[in-house]
Amino acid sequence: MTLRIALRPAPLLLRFILPRPSLLLHQLPTRRAGHGPGQRVIHYMGHQAGATQPPTPHKTIHFCSQCAGPVDLKFVSSEDRWRHICSACSHVHYLNPRNVVGCIVEHEDQVLLCRRGIQPQLGKWTVPAGYMELQESTAEGAARETLEEAGAAVEIVAPYVHFDIPGIGQAYLLFRARLAPPFTFAAQAPESLETRLFPLEDIPWDELAFSAVSLALRYYVEDRRSQSWRMHHGVIRKQAGAGPNDPGSFKLTDYMGLPLGAERIQTQA
């Protein structure tokens, strides 16, 4: 029987955010000739002479955070980008992708999922994840989000998937993690209507909130069945106007699956 309790104090979080030393010794297979398994060559050509200038984006910043002067959109040809630049002090206001960090938490051959209590995708299931904060590492952020959304302290095992979603300006980094002793989690949390452990065969695929989470869990199930872990990377290309996880509205490109030969899956007793 699984016990469920309320959020645990923050100090317990800090004990389990780092992988065990033995898990830092993964060795990736290499090949000197050609391209090894899962490798891709990706070229960025930049702005070519005579090419059409990128369309003007929507202006989202109107006043400078440094001097309160007016901000204009200007095209920087050397960077092939439109930038928000202060007309008074010339400060450049960069708009960068947001990092989403989280955990695929496993316990007794089950995974921990949360049913979202906020928009977007209210009522849909997802892994505990959210935006990375300043002054924290990706592993710290993933553990913090798991504590906040599932009330669970975890031991981070290893990075597992990294997905870029250029269309919405996000980058996902999800870690494999295990419930830490005493192996408890909250039945619900401020941002979660419900938190449950699901056997792999019972994952609610049609009720998952986000495309990145759906892909990550599919790779997780595949790796467990093959009894070998991989590190997964890819770019999720979404159709214009598509929802967060509309079937058939996105595709994965530039995929890389890197085998982690030093670690084999051990079924938990």
XYZ file of N, CA and C in Angstrom:
807
model
N 0.853 -1.181 0.000
C 0.000 0.000 0.000
C 0.893 1.236 0.000
N 0.569 2.186 -0.830
C 1.346 3.419 -0.934
C 0.774 4.488 -0.018
N 1.630 5.071 0.821
C 1.212 6.148 1.704
C 1.287 7.464 0.967
N 0.407 8.401 1.287
C 0.401 9.714 0.669
C 0.333 10.770 1.768
N 1.267 11.694 1.729
C 1.290 12.724 2.764
C 1.436 14.086 2.114
N 1.407 15.126 2.941
C 1.513 16.498 2.433
C 2.961 16.806 2.079
N 3.199 18.032 1.593
C 4.533 18.467 1.190
C 5.524 18.317 2.330
N 6.744 17.916 1.964
C 7.783 17.762 2.966
C 8.668 19.003 2.982
N 9.369 19.249 4.082
C 10.197 20.453 4.190
C 11.291 20.483 3.123
N 11.684 21.690 2.739
C 12.676 21.875 1.678
C 14.006 21.188 1.934
N 14.560 21.152 3.188
C 15.869 20.519 3.377
C 15.945 19.093 2.874
N 14.827 18.332 2.947
C 14.850 16.971 2.455
C 15.070 16.932 0.955
N 14.621 17.955 0.262
C 14.808 18.037 -1.184
C 16.279 18.009 -1.542
N 17.088 18.732 -0.765
C 18.481 18.921 -1.135
C 19.303 17.646 -1.005
N 18.788 16.666 -0.298
C 19.547 15.440 -0.112
C 19.533 14.552 -1.339
N 18.585 14.757 -2.241
C 18.402 13.777 -3.302
C 18.486 14.376 -4.702
N 19.079 15.535 -4.828
C 19.071 16.174 -6.146
C 20.213 15.725 -7.031
N 21.241 15.082 -6.479
C 22.385 14.698 -7.291
C 22.412 13.198 -7.534
N 22.870 12.771 -8.728
C 23.003 11.344 -8.990
C 24.043 10.743 -8.064
N 23.894 9.447 -7.812
C 24.926 8.752 -7.069
C 26.212 8.730 -7.899
N 27.396 8.727 -7.258
C 28.645 8.769 -8.026
C 28.752 7.687 -9.085
N 28.245 6.484 -8.791
C 28.364 5.383 -9.758
C 27.616 5.678 -11.039
N 26.575 6.533 -10.956
C 25.787 6.829 -12.138
C 26.401 7.938 -12.983
N 27.539 8.472 -12.533
C 28.204 9.499 -13.317
C 29.235 8.888 -14.267
N 29.312 7.572 -14.313
C 30.355 6.902 -15.088
C 29.835 6.280 -16.362
N 28.676 6.748 -16.876
C 28.156 6.239 -18.133
C 29.163 6.469 -19.252
N 29.350 5.499 -20.138
C 30.231 5.660 -21.271
C 29.419 5.496 -22.537
N 29.516 6.473 -23.433
C 28.782 6.412 -24.688
C 29.624 5.712 -25.735
N 29.013 4.827 -26.552
C 29.776 4.170 -27.618
C 30.227 5.188 -28.652
N 31.443 5.033 -29.132
C 31.972 5.953 -30.141
C 32.485 5.172 -31.334
N 32.446 5.829 -32.488
C 32.991 5.254 -33.711
C 33.816 6.326 -34.407
N 35.013 5.965 -34.827
C 35.880 6.949 -35.470
C 35.493 7.171 -36.923
N 34.972 6.159 -37.564
C 34.596 6.298 -38.976
C 33.085 6.451 -39.080
N 32.639 7.429 -39.869
C 31.204 7.618 -40.040
C 30.582 8.204 -38.800
N 29.294 8.034 -38.691
C 28.544 8.573 -37.560
C 28.067 7.426 -36.689
N 28.296 7.550 -35.400
C 27.910 6.508 -34.471
C 26.419 6.456 -34.276
N 25.921 5.509 -33.456
C 24.486 5.346 -33.242
C 23.877 6.594 -32.649
N 22.808 7.043 -33.280
C 22.068 8.171 -32.755
C 22.637 9.527 -33.089
N 23.773 9.590 -33.790
C 24.388 10.876 -34.077
C 23.791 11.500 -35.326
N 23.728 12.825 -35.349
C 23.234 13.557 -36.505
C 24.148 14.749 -36.755
N 24.263 15.142 -38.014
C 24.974 16.367 -38.350
C 23.932 17.422 -38.683
N 23.943 18.527 -37.944
C 22.954 19.587 -38.125
C 23.682 20.849 -38.552
N 23.256 21.412 -39.655
C 23.906 22.595 -40.199
C 23.021 23.819 -39.982
N 23.648 24.936 -39.605
C 22.939 26.203 -39.539
C 23.591 27.137 -40.539
N 22.833 27.572 -41.542
C 23.391 28.358 -42.630
C 23.357 29.857 -42.357
N 22.487 30.299 -41.440
C 22.395 31.718 -41.152
C 21.696 32.475 -42.266
N 21.800 33.790 -42.221
C 21.151 34.641 -43.205
C 22.021 34.743 -44.444
N 21.528 34.268 -45.580
C 22.299 34.254 -46.809
C 22.160 35.568 -47.564
N 23.207 35.956 -48.262
C 23.176 37.176 -49.057
C 22.044 37.099 -50.069
N 21.218 38.147 -50.117
C 20.116 38.170 -51.062
C 18.869 37.480 -50.577
N 18.947 36.819 -49.418
C 17.781 36.117 -48.897
C 16.774 37.119 -48.346
N 15.529 36.680 -48.276
C 14.475 37.554 -47.764
C 14.645 37.767 -46.262
N 14.510 38.983 -45.831
C 14.620 39.292 -44.410
C 13.470 38.644 -43.655
N 13.735 38.045 -42.492
C 12.657 37.436 -41.704
C 11.540 38.430 -41.432
N 10.289 37.988 -41.387
C 9.169 38.899 -41.133
C 9.290 39.564 -39.775
N 8.761 40.754 -39.681
C 8.810 41.497 -38.424
C 7.922 40.821 -37.381
N 8.465 40.467 -36.214
C 7.646 39.829 -35.173
C 6.791 40.863 -34.447
N 5.927 40.370 -33.577
C 5.132 41.271 -32.748
C 6.027 41.928 -31.696
N 5.793 43.192 -31.481
C 6.538 43.909 -30.454
C 5.951 43.562 -29.093
N 6.793 43.030 -28.204
C 6.318 42.597 -26.892
C 6.914 43.403 -25.750
N 7.942 44.204 -26.014
C 8.561 45.036 -24.986
C 8.474 46.491 -25.449
N 7.946 47.357 -24.616
C 7.702 48.748 -25.030
C 8.595 49.763 -24.314
N 9.051 49.403 -23.107
C 9.882 50.342 -22.359
C 11.098 49.622 -21.797
N 12.206 50.318 -21.740
C 13.479 49.737 -21.330
C 13.508 49.493 -19.822
N 13.997 48.316 -19.445
C 14.116 47.983 -18.021
C 15.311 48.672 -17.380
N 16.204 49.236 -18.201
C 17.401 49.888 -17.667
C 17.205 51.388 -17.447
N 16.521 52.057 -18.417
C 16.399 53.519 -18.322
C 14.975 54.029 -18.522
N 14.027 53.111 -18.774
C 12.612 53.448 -18.994
C 12.371 54.159 -20.321
N 13.363 54.175 -21.195
C 13.193 54.776 -22.505
C 12.372 53.892 -23.425
N 11.910 54.442 -24.556
C 11.121 53.653 -25.506
C 11.967 52.593 -26.205
N 11.357 51.429 -26.447
C 12.040 50.305 -27.096
C 11.504 50.133 -28.509
N 12.404 49.954 -29.461
C 12.035 49.745 -30.857
C 12.467 48.357 -31.308
N 11.753 47.824 -32.294
C 12.174 46.593 -32.945
C 13.121 46.950 -34.082
N 14.333 46.371 -34.037
C 15.316 46.639 -35.080
C 15.900 45.317 -35.578
N 16.146 45.253 -36.880
C 16.732 44.055 -37.443
C 18.251 44.145 -37.370
N 18.884 43.135 -36.734
C 20.335 43.072 -36.605
C 20.843 42.086 -37.644
N 21.385 42.599 -38.738
C 21.745 41.735 -39.868
C 22.837 40.739 -39.510
N 23.753 41.112 -38.623
C 24.843 40.202 -38.256
C 24.356 38.993 -37.483
N 23.162 39.096 -36.869
C 22.594 37.994 -36.092
C 21.393 37.364 -36.772
N 20.949 37.964 -37.892
C 19.784 37.467 -38.609
C 18.562 37.420 -37.697
N 18.422 38.436 -36.853
C 17.343 38.456 -35.866
C 16.795 39.871 -35.700
N 15.506 39.942 -35.385
C 14.896 41.168 -34.890
C 15.149 41.237 -33.392
N 15.517 42.413 -32.902
C 15.789 42.590 -31.487
C 15.016 43.790 -30.948
N 14.627 43.684 -29.674
C 14.055 44.822 -28.957
C 15.219 45.645 -28.406
N 15.396 46.870 -28.937
C 16.541 47.699 -28.563
C 16.043 49.063 -28.093
N 16.576 49.474 -26.952
C 16.194 50.774 -26.404
C 16.718 51.894 -27.300
N 15.846 52.825 -27.661
C 16.246 53.945 -28.518
C 17.043 54.996 -27.754
N 17.036 54.919 -26.413
C 17.750 55.908 -25.602
C 19.137 55.427 -25.190
N 19.220 54.214 -24.641
C 20.510 53.725 -24.119
C 21.076 52.558 -24.919
N 20.327 52.066 -25.920
C 20.776 50.982 -26.813
C 20.850 49.619 -26.136
N 20.257 49.506 -24.951
C 20.230 48.194 -24.298
C 19.391 47.219 -25.121
N 19.911 45.991 -25.317
C 19.212 44.963 -26.090
C 18.436 44.068 -25.129
N 17.144 43.935 -25.353
C 16.290 43.081 -24.530
C 16.095 41.755 -25.269
N 16.858 40.759 -24.860
C 16.801 39.469 -25.538
C 15.583 38.672 -25.076
N 14.960 37.991 -26.003
C 13.865 37.068 -25.701
C 14.365 35.660 -25.985
N 14.537 34.891 -24.927
C 15.137 33.561 -25.041
C 14.148 32.464 -24.662
N 14.406 31.231 -25.124
C 13.518 30.121 -24.764
C 13.487 29.886 -23.254
N 12.372 29.324 -22.800
C 12.237 28.967 -21.391
C 12.584 27.502 -21.208
N 13.276 27.205 -20.108
C 13.630 25.829 -19.787
C 12.572 25.203 -18.890
N 12.012 24.090 -19.339
C 11.068 23.322 -18.531
C 11.814 22.099 -18.003
N 11.826 21.924 -16.689
C 12.544 20.809 -16.069
C 11.563 19.985 -15.234
N 11.814 18.694 -15.170
C 10.923 17.834 -14.412
C 11.460 16.428 -14.314
N 10.645 15.536 -13.770
C 11.084 14.170 -13.487
C 10.070 13.141 -13.976
N 10.601 12.044 -14.511
C 9.817 10.815 -14.657
C 10.156 9.988 -13.420
N 9.246 9.998 -12.454
C 9.502 9.377 -11.159
C 9.009 7.930 -11.196
N 9.896 7.014 -10.882
C 9.541 5.588 -10.896
C 9.551 5.021 -9.481
N 8.648 4.082 -9.247
C 8.584 3.398 -7.962
C 7.856 2.078 -8.165
N 8.544 0.987 -7.879
C 7.963 -0.345 -7.993
C 7.331 -0.562 -9.369
N 8.098 -0.261 -10.409
C 7.676 -0.467 -11.804
C 6.449 0.355 -12.183
N 6.270 1.497 -11.516
C 5.198 2.431 -11.836
C 5.792 3.824 -12.014
N 5.044 4.712 -12.655
C 5.493 6.100 -12.812
C 4.483 7.025 -12.142
N 5.002 8.125 -11.596
C 4.188 9.082 -10.855
C 3.698 10.176 -11.800
N 2.380 10.345 -11.893
C 1.786 11.381 -12.735
C 0.888 12.288 -11.907
N 0.761 13.535 -12.376
C -0.080 14.520 -11.714
C -1.182 14.973 -12.668
N -2.402 15.112 -12.161
C -3.498 15.656 -12.969
C -3.564 17.159 -12.712
N -3.360 17.913 -13.779
C -3.165 19.356 -13.651
C -4.382 20.067 -13.062
N -4.079 20.963 -12.101
C -5.139 21.749 -11.485
C -5.166 23.176 -11.978
N -4.349 23.488 -12.988
C -4.290 24.839 -13.543
C -4.257 24.744 -15.061
N -4.549 25.871 -15.717
C -4.399 25.964 -17.163
C -2.925 26.243 -17.498
N -2.449 25.833 -18.669
C -3.225 25.136 -19.700
C -3.368 23.646 -19.394
N -4.302 23.031 -20.108
C -4.548 21.588 -19.984
C -5.046 21.189 -18.590
N -5.941 21.981 -18.053
C -6.571 21.663 -16.781
C -7.215 20.282 -16.847
N -6.929 19.443 -15.841
C -7.516 18.117 -15.768
C -6.773 17.041 -16.527
N -5.723 17.400 -17.272
C -4.930 16.420 -18.005
C -3.770 15.935 -17.141
N -3.221 14.769 -17.511
C -2.137 14.172 -16.744
C -0.777 14.566 -17.319
N 0.204 14.671 -16.434
C 1.557 15.017 -16.852
C 2.549 14.528 -15.801
N 3.820 14.563 -16.140
C 4.847 14.327 -15.127
C 5.056 15.639 -14.368
N 5.527 15.591 -13.118
C 5.797 16.848 -12.404
C 6.924 17.611 -13.083
N 6.614 18.818 -13.547
C 7.592 19.626 -14.285
C 7.129 21.072 -14.302
N 8.064 21.970 -14.567
C 7.721 23.385 -14.649
C 8.944 24.192 -15.025
N 8.788 25.506 -15.036
C 9.871 26.378 -15.476
C 11.004 26.415 -14.458
N 12.199 26.358 -14.975
C 13.400 26.471 -14.159
C 13.517 27.884 -13.602
N 13.972 27.997 -12.360
C 14.141 29.291 -11.713
C 15.607 29.727 -11.774
N 15.831 31.033 -11.574
C 17.192 31.517 -11.444
C 17.845 30.943 -10.189
N 19.153 30.850 -10.217
C 19.949 30.394 -9.076
C 19.734 28.921 -8.733
N 19.323 28.107 -9.717
C 19.224 26.672 -9.470
C 19.709 25.918 -10.702
N 20.194 24.702 -10.487
C 20.600 23.843 -11.591
C 19.368 23.154 -12.176
N 19.541 22.498 -13.311
C 18.411 21.791 -13.901
C 17.933 20.659 -12.994
N 18.877 19.941 -12.369
C 18.490 18.851 -11.471
C 17.776 19.383 -10.230
N 18.255 20.504 -9.702
C 17.588 21.115 -8.555
C 16.176 21.560 -8.931
N 16.039 22.152 -10.109
C 14.722 22.594 -10.552
C 13.766 21.438 -10.745
N 14.255 20.338 -11.319
C 13.411 19.165 -11.531
C 12.941 18.584 -10.202
N 13.845 18.511 -9.225
C 13.468 17.999 -7.905
C 12.500 18.937 -7.204
N 12.733 20.244 -7.334
C 11.826 21.226 -6.707
C 10.422 21.130 -7.294
N 10.330 21.063 -8.621
C 9.012 20.967 -9.251
C 8.290 19.694 -8.818
N 9.028 18.607 -8.651
C 8.407 17.353 -8.209
C 7.878 17.480 -6.790
N 8.611 18.178 -5.943
C 8.144 18.402 -4.579
C 6.907 19.293 -4.565
N 6.901 20.345 -5.400
C 5.791 21.283 -5.422
C 4.530 20.669 -6.024
N 4.673 19.911 -7.106
C 3.499 19.427 -7.835
C 3.017 18.059 -7.373
N 3.910 17.270 -6.768
C 3.518 15.929 -6.347
C 3.761 15.672 -4.870
N 4.374 16.623 -4.167
C 4.654 16.407 -2.749
C 5.622 15.281 -2.512
N 6.508 15.037 -3.486
C 7.404 13.886 -3.405
C 8.857 14.325 -3.407
N 9.624 13.847 -2.427
C 11.074 14.000 -2.449
C 11.644 12.876 -3.306
N 12.604 13.218 -4.161
C 13.110 12.219 -5.110
C 14.625 12.184 -5.117
N 15.128 11.059 -5.601
C 16.548 10.895 -5.892
C 16.704 10.960 -7.406
N 17.425 11.962 -7.902
C 17.662 12.075 -9.334
C 18.626 10.972 -9.761
N 18.254 10.228 -10.797
C 19.077 9.120 -11.276
C 19.968 9.553 -12.433
N 19.350 10.155 -13.477
C 20.119 10.532 -14.665
C 19.256 11.401 -15.564
N 19.861 12.263 -16.385
C 19.080 12.971 -17.407
C 18.515 11.954 -18.392
N 17.319 12.236 -18.908
C 16.676 11.229 -19.754
C 16.253 11.764 -21.116
N 15.512 12.860 -21.174
C 15.121 13.409 -22.470
C 15.376 14.909 -22.505
N 15.766 15.364 -23.683
C 15.886 16.802 -23.937
C 15.181 17.077 -25.254
N 14.083 17.809 -25.198
C 13.311 18.159 -26.388
C 13.281 19.676 -26.548
N 13.594 20.135 -27.746
C 13.418 21.544 -28.088
C 12.071 21.716 -28.785
N 11.347 22.790 -28.438
C 10.077 23.111 -29.099
C 10.183 24.554 -29.577
N 10.832 24.790 -30.723
C 11.075 26.169 -31.169
C 9.806 26.977 -31.374
N 8.718 26.321 -31.795
C 7.496 27.046 -32.103
C 6.888 27.776 -30.928
N 7.159 27.302 -29.717
C 6.622 27.967 -28.521
C 7.742 28.442 -27.599
N 8.984 28.361 -28.060
C 10.099 28.889 -27.283
C 10.359 28.150 -25.991
N 10.306 26.811 -26.032
C 10.568 26.021 -24.831
C 11.607 24.941 -25.108
N 12.342 24.569 -24.048
C 13.248 23.434 -24.084
C 12.956 22.574 -22.860
N 12.649 21.300 -23.090
C 12.323 20.364 -22.008
C 13.557 19.554 -21.638
N 13.836 19.440 -20.344
C 14.836 18.512 -19.843
C 14.210 17.729 -18.698
N 13.966 16.451 -18.953
C 13.345 15.583 -17.952
C 14.371 14.555 -17.471
N 14.384 14.347 -16.170
C 15.285 13.391 -15.541
C 14.524 12.132 -15.137
N 15.210 11.008 -15.146
C 14.705 9.831 -14.445
C 14.992 10.017 -12.968
N 14.008 9.649 -12.130
C 14.165 9.820 -10.692
C 13.429 8.701 -9.973
N 13.799 8.498 -8.726
C 13.129 7.513 -7.872
C 12.569 8.211 -6.644
N 11.439 7.705 -6.162
C 10.936 8.203 -4.882
C 11.978 7.950 -3.804
N 12.209 8.966 -2.981
C 13.157 8.834 -1.881
C 12.416 8.350 -0.631
N 13.111 7.658 0.271
C 12.469 7.228 1.514
C 11.838 8.411 2.231
N 10.669 8.268 2.838
C 9.890 7.032 3.031
C 8.934 6.714 1.883
N 9.252 7.112 0.654
C 8.490 6.731 -0.544
C 7.037 7.210 -0.490
N 6.862 8.485 -0.198
C 5.519 9.049 -0.073
C 5.333 10.199 -1.059
N 4.073 10.504 -1.334
C 3.741 11.660 -2.165
C 2.365 12.154 -1.762
N 2.021 13.351 -2.203
C 0.755 13.968 -1.812
C -0.371 13.493 -2.716
N -1.546 13.269 -2.138
C -2.706 12.877 -2.940
C -3.106 14.000 -3.882
N -2.880 15.248 -3.466
C -3.092 16.405 -4.317
C -2.197 17.531 -3.813
N -2.002 18.544 -4.664
C -1.110 19.644 -4.335
C -1.711 20.926 -4.897
N -1.148 22.097 -4.566
C -1.746 23.357 -5.030
C -1.971 23.426 -6.538
N -1.095 22.796 -7.338
C -1.255 22.841 -8.789
C -1.696 21.509 -9.375
N -2.015 20.534 -8.519
C -2.399 19.202 -8.993
C -3.701 18.758 -8.333
N -4.667 18.369 -9.158
C -5.933 17.872 -8.637
C -5.786 16.487 -8.030
N -4.817 15.741 -8.549
C -4.648 14.349 -8.134
C -3.242 13.909 -8.502
N -2.668 13.037 -7.685
C -1.352 12.472 -7.954
C -1.438 10.960 -7.761
N -0.966 10.208 -8.768
C -1.101 8.741 -8.703
C 0.109 8.061 -9.308
N 0.360 6.839 -8.827
C 1.327 5.948 -9.462
C 0.597 5.087 -10.489
N 1.118 5.049 -11.712
C 0.504 4.272 -12.780
C 1.418 3.138 -13.216
N 0.918 1.884 -13.248
C 1.670 0.848 -13.962
C 1.842 1.263 -15.422
N 2.919 0.839 -16.050
C 3.204 1.295 -17.413
C 2.072 0.964 -18.372
N 1.414 -0.159 -18.175
C 0.333 -0.541 -19.088
C -0.938 0.286 -18.876
N -0.984 1.066 -17.789
C -2.174 1.864 -17.491
C -1.956 3.366 -17.677
N -0.849 3.763 -18.268
C -0.618 5.194 -18.499
C -1.752 5.742 -19.370
N -2.401 6.832 -18.960
C -3.552 7.363 -19.711
C -3.109 8.180 -20.936
N -2.698 7.476 -21.985
C -2.098 8.129 -23.150
C -3.011 9.187 -23.769
N -4.296 8.921 -23.820
C -5.228 9.861 -24.455
C -5.534 11.077 -23.576
N -5.046 11.068 -22.330
C -5.335 12.170 -21.418
C -4.073 12.899 -20.970
N -2.964 12.695 -21.699
C -1.728 13.387 -21.348
C -1.778 14.832 -21.838
N -1.148 15.726 -21.075
C -1.298 17.159 -21.321
C -0.442 17.681 -22.465
N 0.788 17.197 -22.596
C 1.735 17.853 -23.489
C 2.457 16.853 -24.394
N 2.791 17.305 -25.590
C 3.455 16.441 -26.559
C 4.806 15.952 -26.047
N 5.578 16.822 -25.391
C 6.893 16.422 -24.889
C 6.768 15.325 -23.840
N 5.760 15.430 -22.985
C 5.549 14.413 -21.951
C 5.102 13.102 -22.579
N 4.226 13.171 -23.575
C 3.769 11.967 -24.261
C 4.939 11.239 -24.912
N 5.797 11.963 -25.619
C 6.958 11.345 -26.259
C 7.921 10.774 -25.225
N 8.172 11.520 -24.162
C 9.110 11.065 -23.137
C 8.641 9.761 -22.495
N 7.360 9.670 -22.188
C 6.838 8.457 -21.565
C 6.851 7.283 -22.532
N 6.630 7.536 -23.816
C 6.699 6.447 -24.803
C 8.118 5.901 -24.898
N 9.108 6.789 -24.885
C 10.491 6.316 -24.887
C 10.821 5.583 -23.593
N 10.275 6.059 -22.483
C 10.523 5.410 -21.197
C 10.000 3.974 -21.216
N 8.763 3.797 -21.685
C 8.191 2.447 -21.766
C 9.012 1.576 -22.710
N 9.422 2.134 -23.836
C 10.222 1.383 -24.815
C 11.555 0.945 -24.223
N 12.213 1.848 -23.489
C 13.503 1.509 -22.899
C 13.373 0.454 -21.810
N 12.322 0.532 -21.027
C 12.138 -0.492 -19.989
C 11.896 -1.856 -20.618
N 11.122 -1.883 -21.687
C 10.839 -3.163 -22.335
C 12.068 -3.742 -23.023
N 12.952 -2.870 -23.509
C 14.178 -3.346 -24.149
C 15.289 -3.612 -23.147
N 15.036 -3.271 -21.883
C 15.990 -3.483 -20.789
C 17.290 -2.714 -20.969
N 17.224 -1.533 -21.572
C 18.412 -0.713 -21.753
C 18.021 0.750 -21.870
N 18.722 1.618 -21.119
C 18.398 3.037 -21.127
C 19.119 3.763 -22.243
N 18.470 4.807 -22.772
C 19.074 5.722 -23.731
C 18.843 7.156 -23.256
N 19.673 8.068 -23.742
C 19.440 9.499 -23.567
C 18.827 10.000 -24.863
N 17.644 10.606 -24.788
C 16.880 10.974 -25.983
C 16.915 12.490 -26.207
N 17.105 12.857 -27.464
C 17.045 14.276 -27.837
C 16.311 14.406 -29.162
N 15.583 15.493 -29.317
C 14.910 15.754 -30.586
C 14.269 17.121 -30.582
N 13.770 17.511 -31.747
C 13.092 18.795 -31.907
C 11.627 18.520 -32.240
N 10.723 19.023 -31.418
C 9.295 18.842 -31.644
C 8.800 19.995 -32.519
N 8.343 19.658 -33.724
C 7.827 20.650 -34.659
C 6.307 20.624 -34.609
N 5.720 21.730 -34.196
C 4.271 21.803 -34.054
C 3.642 22.535 -35.233
N 2.457 22.089 -35.624
C 1.702 22.807 -36.636
C 1.160 24.103 -36.049
N 1.085 25.134 -36.882
C 0.559 26.415 -36.428
C -0.862 26.246 -35.898
N -1.123 26.786 -34.732
C -2.454 26.726 -34.136
C -2.779 25.432 -33.428
N -1.833 24.499 -33.376
C -2.094 23.205 -32.738
C -2.142 23.352 -31.226
N -2.891 22.464 -30.581
C -2.961 22.441 -29.130
C -1.725 21.809 -28.529
N -1.623 21.804 -27.184
C -0.427 21.296 -26.521
C -0.113 19.836 -26.807
N -1.141 19.015 -27.091
C -0.879 17.601 -27.369
C -1.908 17.044 -28.352
N -2.261 17.813 -29.382
C -3.209 17.327 -30.382
C -2.578 16.182 -31.180
N -3.252 15.032 -31.273
C -2.698 13.917 -32.053
C -2.462 14.331 -33.503
N -1.287 13.998 -34.016
C -0.975 14.276 -35.405
C -0.611 15.713 -35.706
N -0.540 16.558 -34.677
C -0.259 17.973 -34.907
C 1.205 18.325 -34.687
N 2.039 17.335 -34.402
C 3.455 17.600 -34.200
C 4.260 16.397 -34.684
N 5.531 16.634 -34.952
C 6.423 15.549 -35.317
C 7.777 15.789 -34.671
N 8.520 14.709 -34.460
C 9.840 14.792 -33.845
C 10.896 14.710 -34.942
N 11.783 15.706 -34.998
C 12.847 15.726 -35.991
C 14.207 15.768 -35.288
N 15.270 15.566 -36.074
C 16.644 15.605 -35.560
C 16.812 14.712 -34.325
N 16.180 13.542 -34.364
C 16.204 12.663 -33.200
C 17.579 12.031 -33.004
N 17.999 11.949 -31.744
C 19.214 11.244 -31.352
C 18.888 10.390 -30.140
N 19.238 9.107 -30.204
C 19.074 8.220 -29.062
C 20.415 7.623 -28.706
N 20.985 8.039 -27.592
C 22.333 7.635 -27.218
C 22.274 6.543 -26.158
N 22.738 5.326 -26.481
C 22.704 4.239 -25.496
C 23.605 4.536 -24.308
N 23.119 4.206 -23.127
C 23.904 4.334 -21.902
C 24.324 2.935 -21.493
N 25.457 2.500 -22.050
C 25.847 1.102 -21.918
C 26.251 0.673 -20.537
N 26.573 1.626 -19.640
C 27.063 1.250 -18.316
C 25.954 0.875 -17.359
N 24.709 1.151 -17.732
C 23.604 0.897 -16.808
C 22.564 0.008 -17.459
N 22.194 -1.042 -16.792
C 21.127 -1.912 -17.238
C 19.943 -1.765 -16.298
N 18.762 -1.973 -16.832
C 17.559 -1.841 -16.017
C 17.448 -3.021 -15.062
N 17.166 -2.717 -13.813
C 16.890 -3.746 -12.824
C 15.461 -3.584 -12.345
N 14.667 -4.610 -12.539
C 13.282 -4.548 -12.093
C 13.237 -4.473 -10.579
N 12.481 -3.522 -10.052
C 12.406 -3.358 -8.614
C 11.557 -4.467 -8.007
N 12.039 -4.966 -6.876
C 11.314 -6.052 -6.206
C 10.061 -5.519 -5.551
